[in-house]
Coordinates of C-alpha atoms in Angstrom, one line a residue:
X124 CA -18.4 77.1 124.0
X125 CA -16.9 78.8 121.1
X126 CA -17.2 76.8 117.7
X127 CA -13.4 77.6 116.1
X128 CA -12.4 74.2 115.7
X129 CA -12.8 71.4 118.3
X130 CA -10.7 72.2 121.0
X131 CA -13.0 74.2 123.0
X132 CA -15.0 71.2 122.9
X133 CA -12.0 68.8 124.0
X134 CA -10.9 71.0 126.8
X135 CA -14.4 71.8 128.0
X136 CA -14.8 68.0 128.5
X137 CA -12.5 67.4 132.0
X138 CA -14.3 70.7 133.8
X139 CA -17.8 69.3 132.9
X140 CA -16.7 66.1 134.5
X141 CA -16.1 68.1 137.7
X142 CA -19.6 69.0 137.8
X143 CA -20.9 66.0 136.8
X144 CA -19.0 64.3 139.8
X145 CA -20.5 67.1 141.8
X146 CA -23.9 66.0 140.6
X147 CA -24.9 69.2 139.3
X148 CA -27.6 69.4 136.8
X149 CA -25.7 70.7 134.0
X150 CA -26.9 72.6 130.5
X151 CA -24.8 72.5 127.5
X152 CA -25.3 75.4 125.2
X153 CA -23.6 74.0 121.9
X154 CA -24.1 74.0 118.3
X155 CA -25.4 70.6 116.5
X156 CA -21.4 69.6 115.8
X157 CA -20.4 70.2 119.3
X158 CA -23.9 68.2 120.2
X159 CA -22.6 65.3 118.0
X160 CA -19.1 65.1 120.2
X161 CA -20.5 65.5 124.0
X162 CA -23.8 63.4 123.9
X163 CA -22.1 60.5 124.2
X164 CA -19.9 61.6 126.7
X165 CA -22.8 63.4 128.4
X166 CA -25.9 61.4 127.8
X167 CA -27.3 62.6 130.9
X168 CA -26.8 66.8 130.7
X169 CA -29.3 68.9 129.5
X170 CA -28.4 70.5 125.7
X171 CA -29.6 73.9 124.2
X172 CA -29.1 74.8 121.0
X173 CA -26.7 77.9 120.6
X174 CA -25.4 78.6 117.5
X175 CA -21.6 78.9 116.5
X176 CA -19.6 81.8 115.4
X177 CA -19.3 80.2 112.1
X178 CA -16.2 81.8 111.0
X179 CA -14.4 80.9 107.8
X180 CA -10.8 81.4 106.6
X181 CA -9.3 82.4 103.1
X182 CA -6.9 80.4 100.8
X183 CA -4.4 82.4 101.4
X184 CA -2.5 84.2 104.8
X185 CA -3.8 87.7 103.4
X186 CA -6.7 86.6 102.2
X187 CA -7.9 85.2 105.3
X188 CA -6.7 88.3 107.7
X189 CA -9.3 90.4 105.4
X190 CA -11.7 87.8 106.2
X191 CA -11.2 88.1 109.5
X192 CA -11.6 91.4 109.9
X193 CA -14.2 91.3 107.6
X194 CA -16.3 89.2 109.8
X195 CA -15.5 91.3 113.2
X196 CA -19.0 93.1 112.9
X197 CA -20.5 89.3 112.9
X198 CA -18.9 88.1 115.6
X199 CA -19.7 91.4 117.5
X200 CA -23.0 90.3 116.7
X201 CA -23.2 87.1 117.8
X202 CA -21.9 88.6 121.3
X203 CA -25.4 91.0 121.6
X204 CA -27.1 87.8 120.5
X205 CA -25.6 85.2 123.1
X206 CA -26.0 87.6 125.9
X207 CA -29.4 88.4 124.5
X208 CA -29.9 84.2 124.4
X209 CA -28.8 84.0 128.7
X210 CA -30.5 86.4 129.6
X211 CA -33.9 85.3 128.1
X212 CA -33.1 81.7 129.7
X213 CA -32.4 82.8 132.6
X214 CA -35.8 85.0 132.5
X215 CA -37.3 81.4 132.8
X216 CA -35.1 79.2 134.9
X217 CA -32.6 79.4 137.5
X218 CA -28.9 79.0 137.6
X219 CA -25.7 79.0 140.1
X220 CA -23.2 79.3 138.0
X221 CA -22.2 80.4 134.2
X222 CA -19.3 78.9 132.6
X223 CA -18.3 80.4 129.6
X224 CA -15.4 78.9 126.7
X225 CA -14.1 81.9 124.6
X226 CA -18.4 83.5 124.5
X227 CA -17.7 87.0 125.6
X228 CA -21.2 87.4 125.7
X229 CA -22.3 84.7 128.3
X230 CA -22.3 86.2 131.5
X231 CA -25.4 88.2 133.7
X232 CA -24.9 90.3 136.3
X233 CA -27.6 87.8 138.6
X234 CA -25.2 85.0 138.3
X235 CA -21.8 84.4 139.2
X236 CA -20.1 84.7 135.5
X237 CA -16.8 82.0 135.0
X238 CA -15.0 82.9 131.6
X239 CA -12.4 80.0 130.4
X240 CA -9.6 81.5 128.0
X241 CA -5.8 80.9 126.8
X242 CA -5.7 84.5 124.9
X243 CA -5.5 87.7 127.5
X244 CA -3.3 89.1 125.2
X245 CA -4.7 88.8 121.6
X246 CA -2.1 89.0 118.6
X247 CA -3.4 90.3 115.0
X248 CA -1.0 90.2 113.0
X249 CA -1.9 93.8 112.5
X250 CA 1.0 95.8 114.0
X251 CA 1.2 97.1 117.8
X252 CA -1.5 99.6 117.6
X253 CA -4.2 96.6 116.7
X254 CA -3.0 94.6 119.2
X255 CA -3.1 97.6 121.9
X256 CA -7.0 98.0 120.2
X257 CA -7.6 94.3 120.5
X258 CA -6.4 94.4 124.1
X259 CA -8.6 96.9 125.1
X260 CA -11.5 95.4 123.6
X261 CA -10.4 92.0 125.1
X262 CA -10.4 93.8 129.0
X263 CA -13.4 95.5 128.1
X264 CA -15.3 92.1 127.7
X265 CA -13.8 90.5 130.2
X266 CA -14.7 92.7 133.3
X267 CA -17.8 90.9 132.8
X268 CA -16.8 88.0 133.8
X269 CA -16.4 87.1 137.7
X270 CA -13.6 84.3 137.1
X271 CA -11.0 84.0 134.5
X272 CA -10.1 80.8 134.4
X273 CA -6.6 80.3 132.4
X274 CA -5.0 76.7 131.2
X275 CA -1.9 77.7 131.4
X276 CA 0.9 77.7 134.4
X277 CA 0.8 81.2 135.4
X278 CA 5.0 80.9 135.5
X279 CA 6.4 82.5 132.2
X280 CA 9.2 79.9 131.3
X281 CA 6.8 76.9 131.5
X282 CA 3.6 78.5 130.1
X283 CA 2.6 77.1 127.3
X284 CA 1.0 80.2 125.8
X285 CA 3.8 82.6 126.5
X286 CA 2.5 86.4 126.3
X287 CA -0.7 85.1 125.0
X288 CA -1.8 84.0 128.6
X289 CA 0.2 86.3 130.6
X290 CA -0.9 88.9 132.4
X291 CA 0.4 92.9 132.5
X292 CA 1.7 94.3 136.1
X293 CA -1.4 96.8 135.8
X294 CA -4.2 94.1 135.3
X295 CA -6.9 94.2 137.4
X296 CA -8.8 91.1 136.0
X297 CA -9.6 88.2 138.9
X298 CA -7.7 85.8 136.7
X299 CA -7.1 82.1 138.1
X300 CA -5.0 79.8 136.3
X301 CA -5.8 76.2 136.7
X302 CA -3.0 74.9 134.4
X303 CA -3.0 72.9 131.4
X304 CA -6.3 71.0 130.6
X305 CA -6.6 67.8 128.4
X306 CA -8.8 64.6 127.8
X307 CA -5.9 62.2 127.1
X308 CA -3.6 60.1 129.2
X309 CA -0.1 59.1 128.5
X310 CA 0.1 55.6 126.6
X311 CA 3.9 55.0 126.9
X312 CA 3.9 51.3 126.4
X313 CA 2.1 51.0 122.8
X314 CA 4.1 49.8 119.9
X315 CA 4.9 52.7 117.1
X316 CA 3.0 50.9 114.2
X317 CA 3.2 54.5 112.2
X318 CA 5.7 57.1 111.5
X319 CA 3.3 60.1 110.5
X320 CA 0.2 61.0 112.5
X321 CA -1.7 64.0 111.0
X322 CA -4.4 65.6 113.4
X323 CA -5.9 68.0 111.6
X324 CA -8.9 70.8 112.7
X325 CA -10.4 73.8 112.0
X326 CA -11.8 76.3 109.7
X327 CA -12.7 75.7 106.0
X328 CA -11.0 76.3 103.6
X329 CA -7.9 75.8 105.1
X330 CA -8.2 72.7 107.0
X331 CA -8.9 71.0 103.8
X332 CA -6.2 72.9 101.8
X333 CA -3.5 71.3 104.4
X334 CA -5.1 68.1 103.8
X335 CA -5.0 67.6 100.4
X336 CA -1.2 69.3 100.5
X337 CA -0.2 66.4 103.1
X338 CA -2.4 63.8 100.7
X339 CA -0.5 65.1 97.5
X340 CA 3.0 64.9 98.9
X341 CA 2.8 61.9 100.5
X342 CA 1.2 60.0 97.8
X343 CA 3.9 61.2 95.3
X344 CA 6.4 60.0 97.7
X345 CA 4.7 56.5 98.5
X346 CA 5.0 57.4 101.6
X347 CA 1.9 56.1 104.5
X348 CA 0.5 58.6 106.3
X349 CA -2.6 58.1 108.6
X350 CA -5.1 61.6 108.9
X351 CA -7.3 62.4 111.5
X352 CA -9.7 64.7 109.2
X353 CA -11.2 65.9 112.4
X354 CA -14.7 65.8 109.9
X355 CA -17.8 65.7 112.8
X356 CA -20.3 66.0 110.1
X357 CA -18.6 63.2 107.5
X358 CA -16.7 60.4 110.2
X359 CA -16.4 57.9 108.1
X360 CA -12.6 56.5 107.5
X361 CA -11.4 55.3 104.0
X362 CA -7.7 53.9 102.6
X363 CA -6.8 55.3 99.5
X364 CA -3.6 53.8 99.0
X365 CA -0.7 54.6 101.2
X366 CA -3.3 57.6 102.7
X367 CA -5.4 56.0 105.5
X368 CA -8.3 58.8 106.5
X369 CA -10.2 59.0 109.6
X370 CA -13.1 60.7 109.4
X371 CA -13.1 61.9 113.5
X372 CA -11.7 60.1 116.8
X373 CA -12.8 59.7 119.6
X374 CA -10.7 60.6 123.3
X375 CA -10.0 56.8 123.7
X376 CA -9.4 56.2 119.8
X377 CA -7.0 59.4 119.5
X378 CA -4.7 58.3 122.6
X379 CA -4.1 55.4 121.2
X380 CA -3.1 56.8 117.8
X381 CA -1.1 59.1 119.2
X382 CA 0.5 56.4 121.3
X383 CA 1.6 54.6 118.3
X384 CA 3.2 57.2 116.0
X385 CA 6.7 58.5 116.0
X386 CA 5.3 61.7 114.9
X387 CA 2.2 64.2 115.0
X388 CA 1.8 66.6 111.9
X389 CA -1.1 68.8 113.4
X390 CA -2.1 72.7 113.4
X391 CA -0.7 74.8 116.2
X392 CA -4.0 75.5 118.2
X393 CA -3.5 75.9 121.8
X394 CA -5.8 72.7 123.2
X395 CA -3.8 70.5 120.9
X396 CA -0.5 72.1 122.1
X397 CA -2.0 70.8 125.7
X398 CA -2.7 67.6 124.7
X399 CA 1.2 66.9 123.0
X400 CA 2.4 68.9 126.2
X401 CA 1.2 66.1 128.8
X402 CA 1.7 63.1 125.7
X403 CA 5.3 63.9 125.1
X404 CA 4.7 63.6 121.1
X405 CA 7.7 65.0 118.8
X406 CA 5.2 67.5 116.7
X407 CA 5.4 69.4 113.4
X408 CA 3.5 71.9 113.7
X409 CA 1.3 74.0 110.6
X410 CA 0.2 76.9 111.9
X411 CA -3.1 78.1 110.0
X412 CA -1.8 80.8 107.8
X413 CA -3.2 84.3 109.1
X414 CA -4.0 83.0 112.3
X415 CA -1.8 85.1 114.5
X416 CA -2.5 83.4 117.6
X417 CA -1.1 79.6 116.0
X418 CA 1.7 81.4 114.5
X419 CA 3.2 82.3 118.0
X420 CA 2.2 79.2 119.6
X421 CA 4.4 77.5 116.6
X422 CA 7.1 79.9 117.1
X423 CA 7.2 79.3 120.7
X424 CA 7.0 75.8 120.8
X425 CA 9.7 75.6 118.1
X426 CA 11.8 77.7 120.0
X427 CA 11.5 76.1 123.1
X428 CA 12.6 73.1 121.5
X429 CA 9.1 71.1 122.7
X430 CA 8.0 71.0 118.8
X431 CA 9.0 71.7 115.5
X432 CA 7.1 73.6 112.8
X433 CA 7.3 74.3 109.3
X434 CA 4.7 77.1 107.7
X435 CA 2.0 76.0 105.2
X436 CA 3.6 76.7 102.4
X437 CA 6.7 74.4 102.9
X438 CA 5.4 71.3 104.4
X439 CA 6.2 68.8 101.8
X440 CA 6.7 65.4 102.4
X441 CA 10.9 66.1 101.7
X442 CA 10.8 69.2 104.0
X443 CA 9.1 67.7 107.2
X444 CA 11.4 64.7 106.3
X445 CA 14.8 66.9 106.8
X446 CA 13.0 68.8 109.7
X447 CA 12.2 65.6 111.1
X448 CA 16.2 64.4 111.3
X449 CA 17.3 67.8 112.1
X450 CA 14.8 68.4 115.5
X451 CA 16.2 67.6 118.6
X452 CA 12.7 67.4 120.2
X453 CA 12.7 68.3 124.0
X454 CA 10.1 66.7 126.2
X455 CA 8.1 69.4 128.0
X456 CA 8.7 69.4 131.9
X457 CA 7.2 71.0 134.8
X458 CA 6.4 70.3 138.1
X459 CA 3.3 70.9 137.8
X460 CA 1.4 67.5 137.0
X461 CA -1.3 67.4 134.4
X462 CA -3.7 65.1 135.8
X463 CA -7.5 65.4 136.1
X464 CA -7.5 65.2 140.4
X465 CA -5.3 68.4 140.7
X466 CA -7.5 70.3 137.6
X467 CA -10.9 69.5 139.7
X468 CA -9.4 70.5 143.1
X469 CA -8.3 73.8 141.4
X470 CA -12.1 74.3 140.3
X471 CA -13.0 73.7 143.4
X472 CA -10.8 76.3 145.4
X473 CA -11.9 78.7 142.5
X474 CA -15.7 78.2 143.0
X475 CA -15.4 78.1 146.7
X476 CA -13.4 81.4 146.4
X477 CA -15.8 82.6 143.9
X478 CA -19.1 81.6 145.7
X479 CA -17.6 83.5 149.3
X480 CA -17.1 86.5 147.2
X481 CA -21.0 86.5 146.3
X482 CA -22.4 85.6 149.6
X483 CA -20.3 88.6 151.2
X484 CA -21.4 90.5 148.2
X485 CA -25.4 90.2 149.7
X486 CA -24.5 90.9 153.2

């Protein structure tokens, strides 16, 4: 699973429960901070060390779109390397299936290939003819794959992603969505002993830069404010005066967080937007300056009246304040349920479909 933050880790969790259910013997291919989050919750899968993308961000919105690009040879790279690192495993042991989070490079041709992905359309920030680029790219990896797998509702007006996760009337990807994932379950009865919730996550530096902006301007207001630093590596919590830090949460710990604030101050990544989605939360939402993709997703959700958001460079204590009183948050509705029952039986039509296609494949 990819290593951009912890949400591929989060939303990988409920479809490794399916096959854990199933009894399968499963292998996790992770990085040591992915490692850290899913031994617990897996004690009994097999891990194998596969090492992250390890992308970093600028300080600044321009600053970390040259960074980005910058870095496009090395994650090229690291595709030739993971498909290099399958294929040599599978040289020495045997597999049914391949389930990939966002690694375009883990797939083989001996074994049906499953890729998981919110992004079929990939926004740069770069104008129309690098997005075209990007899409083409994007398809090109993809054919690979057997199964897409999409958490989203394939219906436009309720999709979460929007155009990110929509597909054109010429595609000719076997794309299956299986609608919204998430760890968390509604906690509707818990008191609110907190206004502000802050979730934060991601790349360096700038998950740290919104950090200390949220520490600065609530401090100088007085104002409490509880952060989830979303720190694997350092998860110890402190209270620094009216600033209470966690250092990471657990599933269990997080619902109940969330359950008990009026408001979430998070980033705009897409497996948080799940989670908030199925909890109901009123969110402000920070998009990581550069990042295209949590730009739109902000955008969207803003617009759609299921969040607010604010960019990086306004969110003072005074300004989420007055966007605070001047949201009319609107609860996110679909028919649709998100629950973990319909997500499994949906993995199970798609394998089932999946593993018929194979077996007709050798006769």
């Amino acid at each position: 699973m990819l290593d951009w933050g912890l949400g591929h880790v989060s939303r990988s969790i409920p479809i490794i429960e399916y096959f854990q259910q199933q009894q399968w013997h499963i292998v996790i291919a992770c990085d040591s901070n992915q490692y850290k989050l899913l031994v617990s919750q897996f004690p009994n899968a097999e891990f194998q060390t596969l090492p992250g993308y390890q992308i970093s961000f600028g300080k600044t919105r321009v600053k970390t779109l040259l960074k980005i690009i910058r870095q496009s040879i090395k994650i090229l790279t690291k595709i030739k390397f993971e498909n290099k690192w399958i294929t040599l495993f599978l040289a020495e042991r045997k597999a049914q299936l391949i389930v990939s989070d966002n690694r375009y490079g883990f797939y083989h041709p001996s074994v049906p290939s499953v890729f998981i992905t919110h992004q079929l359309k990939i926004k740069s920030s770069l104008g129309a003819l690098v997005d075209r680029f990007l899409a083409f790219l994007n398809k090109k990896h993809l054919q690979h794959f057997d199964q897409i797998w999409v958490p989203d509702l394939e219906d436009q007006r309720l999709s979460l992603g929007g155009t990110l996760s929509q597909t054109s009337k010429s595609h000719s990807l076997p794309v299956h969505y299986i609608g919204p994932i998430s760890r968390l379950i509604p906690e509707n009865n818990l008191e609110k002993k907190r206004k502000y919730l802050a979730i934060l996550s991601g790349p360096e530096p700038q998950r740290s830069i919104l950090e200390q902006s949220l520490t600065n301007g609530f401090k100088k207001n007085k104002q409490a404010l509880t952060i989830v630093c979303g720190t694997v590596t350092n998860p110890q919590s402190s209270q620094d005066d009216c600033i209470e830090r966690i250092g990471y949460a657990d599933a269990n710990q997080l619902n109940k967080l969330i359950a008990s604030s009026e408001y979430i101050i998070s980033r705009s990544g897409y497996s948080s937007l799940m989670d908030y989605a199925l909890l109901g939360c009123k969110a402000i939402l920070i998009p990581t300056p550069g990042q295209a993709e949590q730009e739109y997703l902000a955008k969207r959700f803003a617009d759609k009246g299921w969040a607010a958001c604010l960019n990086q460079g306004e969110a003072s204590f005074e300004s989420i304040e007055q966007l605070v009183q001047s949201t009319v948050f609107q609860p996110f509705h679909s028919s649709q349920q998100f629950n973990k029952e319909q997500l499994h039986q949906q993995i199970k039509s798609n394998l089932m479909c999946l593993m018929k296609v194979e077996a007709d494949a050798v006769n």
